[in-house]
Short mmCIF file of C-alpha atoms and ligand atoms in Angstrom, two decimals:
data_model
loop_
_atom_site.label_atom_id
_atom_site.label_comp_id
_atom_site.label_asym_id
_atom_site.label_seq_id
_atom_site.Cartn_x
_atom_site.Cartn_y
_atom_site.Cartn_z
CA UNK A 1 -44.49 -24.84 7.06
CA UNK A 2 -46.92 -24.23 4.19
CA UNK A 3 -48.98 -26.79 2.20
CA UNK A 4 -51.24 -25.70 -0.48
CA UNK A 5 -53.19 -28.15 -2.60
CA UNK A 6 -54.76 -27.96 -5.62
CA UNK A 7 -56.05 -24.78 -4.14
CA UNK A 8 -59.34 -23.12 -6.43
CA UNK A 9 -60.35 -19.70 -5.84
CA UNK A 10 -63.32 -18.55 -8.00
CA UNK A 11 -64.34 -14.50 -8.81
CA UNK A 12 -68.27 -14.22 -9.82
CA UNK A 13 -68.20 -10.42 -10.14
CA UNK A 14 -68.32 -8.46 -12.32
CA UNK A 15 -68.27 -11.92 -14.23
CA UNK A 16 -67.40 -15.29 -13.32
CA UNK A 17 -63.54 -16.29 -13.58
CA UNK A 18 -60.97 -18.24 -11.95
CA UNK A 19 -58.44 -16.18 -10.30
CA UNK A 20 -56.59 -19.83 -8.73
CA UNK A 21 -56.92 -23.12 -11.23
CA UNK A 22 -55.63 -25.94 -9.16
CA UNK A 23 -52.51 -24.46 -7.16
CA UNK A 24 -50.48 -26.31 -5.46
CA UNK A 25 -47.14 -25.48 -3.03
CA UNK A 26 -44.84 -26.57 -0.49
CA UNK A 27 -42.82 -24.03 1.56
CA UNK A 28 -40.36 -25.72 4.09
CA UNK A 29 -39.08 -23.68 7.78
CA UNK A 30 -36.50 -20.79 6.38
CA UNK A 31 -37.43 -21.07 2.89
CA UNK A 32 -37.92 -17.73 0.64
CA UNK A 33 -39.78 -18.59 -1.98
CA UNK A 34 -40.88 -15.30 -4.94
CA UNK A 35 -43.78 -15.44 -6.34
CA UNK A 36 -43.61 -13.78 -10.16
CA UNK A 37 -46.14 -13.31 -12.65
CA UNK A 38 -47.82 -10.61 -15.32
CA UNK A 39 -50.47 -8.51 -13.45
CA UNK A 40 -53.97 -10.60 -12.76
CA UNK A 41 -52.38 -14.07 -12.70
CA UNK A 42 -53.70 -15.02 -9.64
CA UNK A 43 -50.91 -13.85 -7.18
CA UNK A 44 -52.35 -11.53 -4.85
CA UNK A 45 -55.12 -14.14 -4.60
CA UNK A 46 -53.22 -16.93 -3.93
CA UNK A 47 -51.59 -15.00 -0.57
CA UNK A 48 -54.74 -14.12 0.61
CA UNK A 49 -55.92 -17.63 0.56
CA UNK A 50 -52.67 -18.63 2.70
CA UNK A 51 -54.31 -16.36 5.68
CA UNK A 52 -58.32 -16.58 4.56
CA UNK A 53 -58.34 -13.32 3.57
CA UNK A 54 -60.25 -14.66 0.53
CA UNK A 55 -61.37 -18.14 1.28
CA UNK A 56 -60.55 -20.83 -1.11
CA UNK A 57 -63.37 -22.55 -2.91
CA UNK A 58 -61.59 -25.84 -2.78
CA UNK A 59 -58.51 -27.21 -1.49
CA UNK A 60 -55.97 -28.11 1.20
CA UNK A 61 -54.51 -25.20 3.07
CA UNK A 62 -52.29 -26.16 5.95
CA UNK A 63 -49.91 -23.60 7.71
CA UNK A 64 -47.76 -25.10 10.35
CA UNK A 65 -49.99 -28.02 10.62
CA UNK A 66 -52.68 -25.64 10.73
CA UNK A 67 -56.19 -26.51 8.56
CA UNK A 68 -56.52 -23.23 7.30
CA UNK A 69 -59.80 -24.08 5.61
CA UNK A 70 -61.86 -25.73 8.16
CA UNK A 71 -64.57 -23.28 9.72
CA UNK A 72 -63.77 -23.99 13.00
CA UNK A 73 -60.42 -22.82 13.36
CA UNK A 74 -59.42 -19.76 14.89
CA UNK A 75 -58.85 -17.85 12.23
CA UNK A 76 -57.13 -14.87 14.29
CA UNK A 77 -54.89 -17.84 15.11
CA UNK A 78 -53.81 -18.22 11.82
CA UNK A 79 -53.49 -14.47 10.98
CA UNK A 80 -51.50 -14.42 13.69
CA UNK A 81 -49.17 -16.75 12.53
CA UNK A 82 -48.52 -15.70 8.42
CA UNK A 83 -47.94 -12.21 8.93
CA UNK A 84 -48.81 -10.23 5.74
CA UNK A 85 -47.26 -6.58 4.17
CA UNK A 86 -49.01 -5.25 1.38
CA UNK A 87 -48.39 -2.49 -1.04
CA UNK A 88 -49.93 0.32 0.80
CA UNK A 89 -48.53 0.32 3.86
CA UNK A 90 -52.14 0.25 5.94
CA UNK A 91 -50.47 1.27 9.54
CA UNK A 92 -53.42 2.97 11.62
CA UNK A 93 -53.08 6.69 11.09
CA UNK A 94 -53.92 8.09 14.65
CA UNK A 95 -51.60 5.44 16.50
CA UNK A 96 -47.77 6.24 16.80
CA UNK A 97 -45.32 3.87 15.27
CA UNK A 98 -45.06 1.79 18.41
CA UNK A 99 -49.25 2.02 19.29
CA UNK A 100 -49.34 0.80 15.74
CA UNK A 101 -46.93 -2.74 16.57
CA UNK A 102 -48.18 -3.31 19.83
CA UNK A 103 -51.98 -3.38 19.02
CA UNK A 104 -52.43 -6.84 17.68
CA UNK A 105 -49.97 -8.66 19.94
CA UNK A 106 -51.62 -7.32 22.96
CA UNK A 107 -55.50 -8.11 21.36
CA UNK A 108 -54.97 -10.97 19.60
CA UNK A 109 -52.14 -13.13 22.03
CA UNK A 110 -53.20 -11.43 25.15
CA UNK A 111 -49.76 -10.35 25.87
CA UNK A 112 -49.10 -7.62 28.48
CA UNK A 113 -47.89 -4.20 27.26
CA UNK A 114 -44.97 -3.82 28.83
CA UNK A 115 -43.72 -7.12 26.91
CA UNK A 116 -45.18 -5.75 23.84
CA UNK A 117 -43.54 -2.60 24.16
CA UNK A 118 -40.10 -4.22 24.66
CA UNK A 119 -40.33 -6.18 21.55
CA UNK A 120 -41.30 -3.62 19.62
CA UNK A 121 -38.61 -1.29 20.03
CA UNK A 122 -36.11 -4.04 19.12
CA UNK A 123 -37.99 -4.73 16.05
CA UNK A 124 -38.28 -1.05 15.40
CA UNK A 125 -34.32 -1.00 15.71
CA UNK A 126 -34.16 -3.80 13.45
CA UNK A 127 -35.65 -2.33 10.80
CA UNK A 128 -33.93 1.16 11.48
CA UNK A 129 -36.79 3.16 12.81
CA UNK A 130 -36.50 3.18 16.82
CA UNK A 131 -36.02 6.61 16.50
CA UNK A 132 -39.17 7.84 15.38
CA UNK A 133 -41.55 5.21 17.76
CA UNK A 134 -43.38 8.09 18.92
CA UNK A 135 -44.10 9.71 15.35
CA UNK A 136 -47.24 9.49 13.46
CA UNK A 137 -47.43 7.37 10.00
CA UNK A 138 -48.00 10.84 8.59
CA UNK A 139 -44.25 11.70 9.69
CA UNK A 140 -42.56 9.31 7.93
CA UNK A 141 -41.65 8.82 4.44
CA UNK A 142 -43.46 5.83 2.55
CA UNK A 143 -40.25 3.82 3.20
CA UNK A 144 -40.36 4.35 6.58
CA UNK A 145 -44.04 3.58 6.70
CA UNK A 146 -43.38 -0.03 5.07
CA UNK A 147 -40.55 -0.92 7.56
CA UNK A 148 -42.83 0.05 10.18
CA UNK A 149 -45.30 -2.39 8.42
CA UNK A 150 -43.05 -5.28 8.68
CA UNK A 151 -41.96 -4.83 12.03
CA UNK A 152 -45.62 -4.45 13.22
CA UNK A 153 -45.80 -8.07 11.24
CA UNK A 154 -43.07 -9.23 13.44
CA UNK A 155 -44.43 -7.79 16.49
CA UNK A 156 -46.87 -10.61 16.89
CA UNK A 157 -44.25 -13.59 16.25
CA UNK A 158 -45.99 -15.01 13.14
CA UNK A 159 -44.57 -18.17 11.46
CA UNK A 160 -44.24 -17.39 8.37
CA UNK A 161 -44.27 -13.83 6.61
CA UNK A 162 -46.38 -13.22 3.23
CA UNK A 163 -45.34 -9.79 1.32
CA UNK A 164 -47.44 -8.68 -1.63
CA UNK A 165 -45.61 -6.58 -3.84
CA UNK A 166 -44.08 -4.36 -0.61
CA UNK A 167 -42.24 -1.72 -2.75
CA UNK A 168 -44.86 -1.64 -5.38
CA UNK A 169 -46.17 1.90 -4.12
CA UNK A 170 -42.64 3.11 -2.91
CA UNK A 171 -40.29 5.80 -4.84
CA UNK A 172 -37.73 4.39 -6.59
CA UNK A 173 -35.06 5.70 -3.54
CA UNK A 174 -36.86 3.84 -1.05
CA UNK A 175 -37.00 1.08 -2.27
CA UNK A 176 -33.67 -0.25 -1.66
CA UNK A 177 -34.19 0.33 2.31
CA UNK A 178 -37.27 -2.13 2.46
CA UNK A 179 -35.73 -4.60 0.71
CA UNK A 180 -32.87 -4.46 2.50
CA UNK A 181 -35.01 -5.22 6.08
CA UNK A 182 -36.54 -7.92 3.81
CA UNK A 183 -32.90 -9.39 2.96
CA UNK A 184 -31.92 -9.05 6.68
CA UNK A 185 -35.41 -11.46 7.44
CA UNK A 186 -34.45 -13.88 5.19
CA UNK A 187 -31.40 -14.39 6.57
CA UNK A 188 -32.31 -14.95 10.08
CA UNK A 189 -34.06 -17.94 8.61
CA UNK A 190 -37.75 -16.71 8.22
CA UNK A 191 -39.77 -18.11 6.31
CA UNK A 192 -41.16 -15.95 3.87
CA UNK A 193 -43.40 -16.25 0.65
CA UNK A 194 -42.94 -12.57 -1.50
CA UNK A 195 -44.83 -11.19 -4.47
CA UNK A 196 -42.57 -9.01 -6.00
CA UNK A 197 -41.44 -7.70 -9.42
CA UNK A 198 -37.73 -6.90 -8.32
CA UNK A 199 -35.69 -9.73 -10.07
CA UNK A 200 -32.70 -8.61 -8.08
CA UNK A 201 -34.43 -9.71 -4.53
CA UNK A 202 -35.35 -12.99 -6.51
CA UNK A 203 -32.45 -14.06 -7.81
CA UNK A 204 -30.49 -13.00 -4.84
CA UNK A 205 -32.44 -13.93 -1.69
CA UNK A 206 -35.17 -16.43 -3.33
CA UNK A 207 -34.47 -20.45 -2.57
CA UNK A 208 -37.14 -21.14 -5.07
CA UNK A 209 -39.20 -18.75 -7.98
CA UNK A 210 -42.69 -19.89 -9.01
CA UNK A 211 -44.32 -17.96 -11.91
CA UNK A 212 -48.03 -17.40 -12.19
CA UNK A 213 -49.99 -16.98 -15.31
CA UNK A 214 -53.83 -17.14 -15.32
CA UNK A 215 -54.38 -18.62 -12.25
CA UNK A 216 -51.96 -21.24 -12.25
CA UNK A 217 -48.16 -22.26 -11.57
CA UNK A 218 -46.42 -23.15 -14.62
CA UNK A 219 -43.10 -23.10 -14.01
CA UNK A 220 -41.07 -23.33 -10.59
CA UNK A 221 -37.55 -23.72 -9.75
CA UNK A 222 -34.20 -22.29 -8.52
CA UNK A 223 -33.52 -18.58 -9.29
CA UNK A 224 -30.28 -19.66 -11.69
CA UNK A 225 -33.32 -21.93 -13.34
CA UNK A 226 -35.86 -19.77 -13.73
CA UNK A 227 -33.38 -16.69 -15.06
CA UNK A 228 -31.13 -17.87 -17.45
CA UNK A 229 -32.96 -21.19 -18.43
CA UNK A 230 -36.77 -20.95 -18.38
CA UNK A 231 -38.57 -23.44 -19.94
CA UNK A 232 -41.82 -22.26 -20.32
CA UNK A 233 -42.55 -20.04 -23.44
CA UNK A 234 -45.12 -17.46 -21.41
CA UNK A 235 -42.23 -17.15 -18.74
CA UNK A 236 -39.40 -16.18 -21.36
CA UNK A 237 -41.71 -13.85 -22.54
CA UNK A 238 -42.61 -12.22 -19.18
CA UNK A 239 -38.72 -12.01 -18.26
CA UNK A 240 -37.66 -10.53 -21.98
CA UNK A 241 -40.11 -7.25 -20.98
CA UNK A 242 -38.82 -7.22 -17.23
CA UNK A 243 -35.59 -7.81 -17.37
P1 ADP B 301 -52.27 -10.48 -9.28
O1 ADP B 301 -52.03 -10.23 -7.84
O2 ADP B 301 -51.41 -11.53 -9.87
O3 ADP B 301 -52.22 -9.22 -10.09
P2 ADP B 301 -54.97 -11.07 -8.43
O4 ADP B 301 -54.84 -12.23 -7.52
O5 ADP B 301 -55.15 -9.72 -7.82
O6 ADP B 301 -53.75 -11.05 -9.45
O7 ADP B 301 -56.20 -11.30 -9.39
C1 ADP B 301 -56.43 -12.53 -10.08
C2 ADP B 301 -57.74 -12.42 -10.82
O8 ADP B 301 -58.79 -12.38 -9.87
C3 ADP B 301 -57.87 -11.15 -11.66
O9 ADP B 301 -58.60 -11.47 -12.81
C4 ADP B 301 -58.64 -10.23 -10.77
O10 ADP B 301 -59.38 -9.30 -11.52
C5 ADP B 301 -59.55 -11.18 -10.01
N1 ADP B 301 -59.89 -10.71 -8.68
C6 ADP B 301 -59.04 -10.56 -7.64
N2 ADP B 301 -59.69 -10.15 -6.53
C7 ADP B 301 -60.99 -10.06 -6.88
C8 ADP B 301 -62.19 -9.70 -6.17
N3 ADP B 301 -62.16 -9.38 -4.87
N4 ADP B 301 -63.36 -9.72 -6.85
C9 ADP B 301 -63.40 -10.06 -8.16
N5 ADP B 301 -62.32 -10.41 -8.88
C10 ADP B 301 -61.13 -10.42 -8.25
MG1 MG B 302 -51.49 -8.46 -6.86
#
């Protein structure tokens, strides 16, 4: 579903450095694969290349089939297609929760309203929130705000899902709920890619862990692997301060 290869992602300002050195990664249909590393190894980076938010310097980027990197794709095509949740939650203040999912399906795939609306409030009930489709993003707590987030992902039918560090910005008592709806995702066989620094999610939900560190992948395996038998010396360490 995903194919990156030897992917290269260069920073010039405020000074030149390389934020991805030669990444490369397969994601099969219905695989979770977690994404861990210290802050500035390249993560963030390295999802935003999946989806051209930052374009990759060099490289094969393929998402279902898709040449991500050739110039004459339509790149709205592939946005539309890895969905993408960041830290801050980004929902569009003066829209309601449902104004907010419908949006992009009905701009971007041309879909009627009506249809749009429909999906959305199942998506809204799947992540717990149907109630409050008529609120404002200013209404809701930030946990609330992220599963909105998702499901406004999910509203346009993407592919594959991409989360950067989702409960990063959350209190501590939300978030269980998010990750939760993320749990409840992976198990109805989407294929997902997650930053995240909650080793709980990864060893439970992950098929496969791949740890950053300066730009590059150096180790990669099964959760049971990559938690109780690490072979790379920069990964202990990471996991001895986390864990
Ligand atoms: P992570 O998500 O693992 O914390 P990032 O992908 O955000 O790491 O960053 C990797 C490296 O690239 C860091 O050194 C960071 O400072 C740099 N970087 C990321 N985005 C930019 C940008 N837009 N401009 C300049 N440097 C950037
Ligand atoms: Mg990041």
């Amino acid at each position: 579903m995903i194919k990156a290869k030897n992917v290269n992602k260069f920073f010039y300002v405020p000074e030149k450095i390389q934020a991805l050195n030669n990444v490369s990664c397969e994601v099969k249909p219905g695989e979770v694969v977690v994404i861990i590393g210290p802050s500035g190894s390249g993560k963030s980076t390295f999802l935003r290349c999946l989806n051209r938010l930052e374009f990759a310097d060099s490289g094969e980027i393929t998402i279902d089939g898709e040449n991500v990197l050739d110039g004459n794709v339509d790149i709205n095509k592939v946005r539309a297609e890895a969905g993408m949740v960041f830290q801050s939650f980004n929902l569009f203040p003066h829209k309601t929760v449902l104004e907010n999912l419908v949006m992009a399906p009905m701009m971007v795939r041309g879909k009627g309203r009506k249809e749009c609306e429909e999906l959305g409030m199942k998506l809204l009930k799947k992540v717990g929130i149907d109630a409050k489709w008529n609120a404002h993003p200013d209404q809701l707590s930030g946990g609330q705000q992220q599963r909105v987030a998702i499901a406004r992902a999910l509203c346009m039918e993407p592919k594959v899902m991409l989360f950067d560090e989702p409960t990063s910005a959350l209190d501590p008592e939300m978030v269980g709920e998010v990750l939760d709806v993320m749990k409840a995702l992976a198990r109805s066989g989407m294929t997902m890619v997650v930053v995240t620094h909650e080793m709980g999610f990864a060893r439970e939900v992950a098929d496969r862990v791949i740890f950053m560190d300066a730009g590059t992948i150096i180790e990669e395996g099964t959760p049971e692997h990559f938690f109780d038998n690490p072979t790379n010396e920069r990964a202990k360490l990471f996991l001895s301060q986390i864990l």
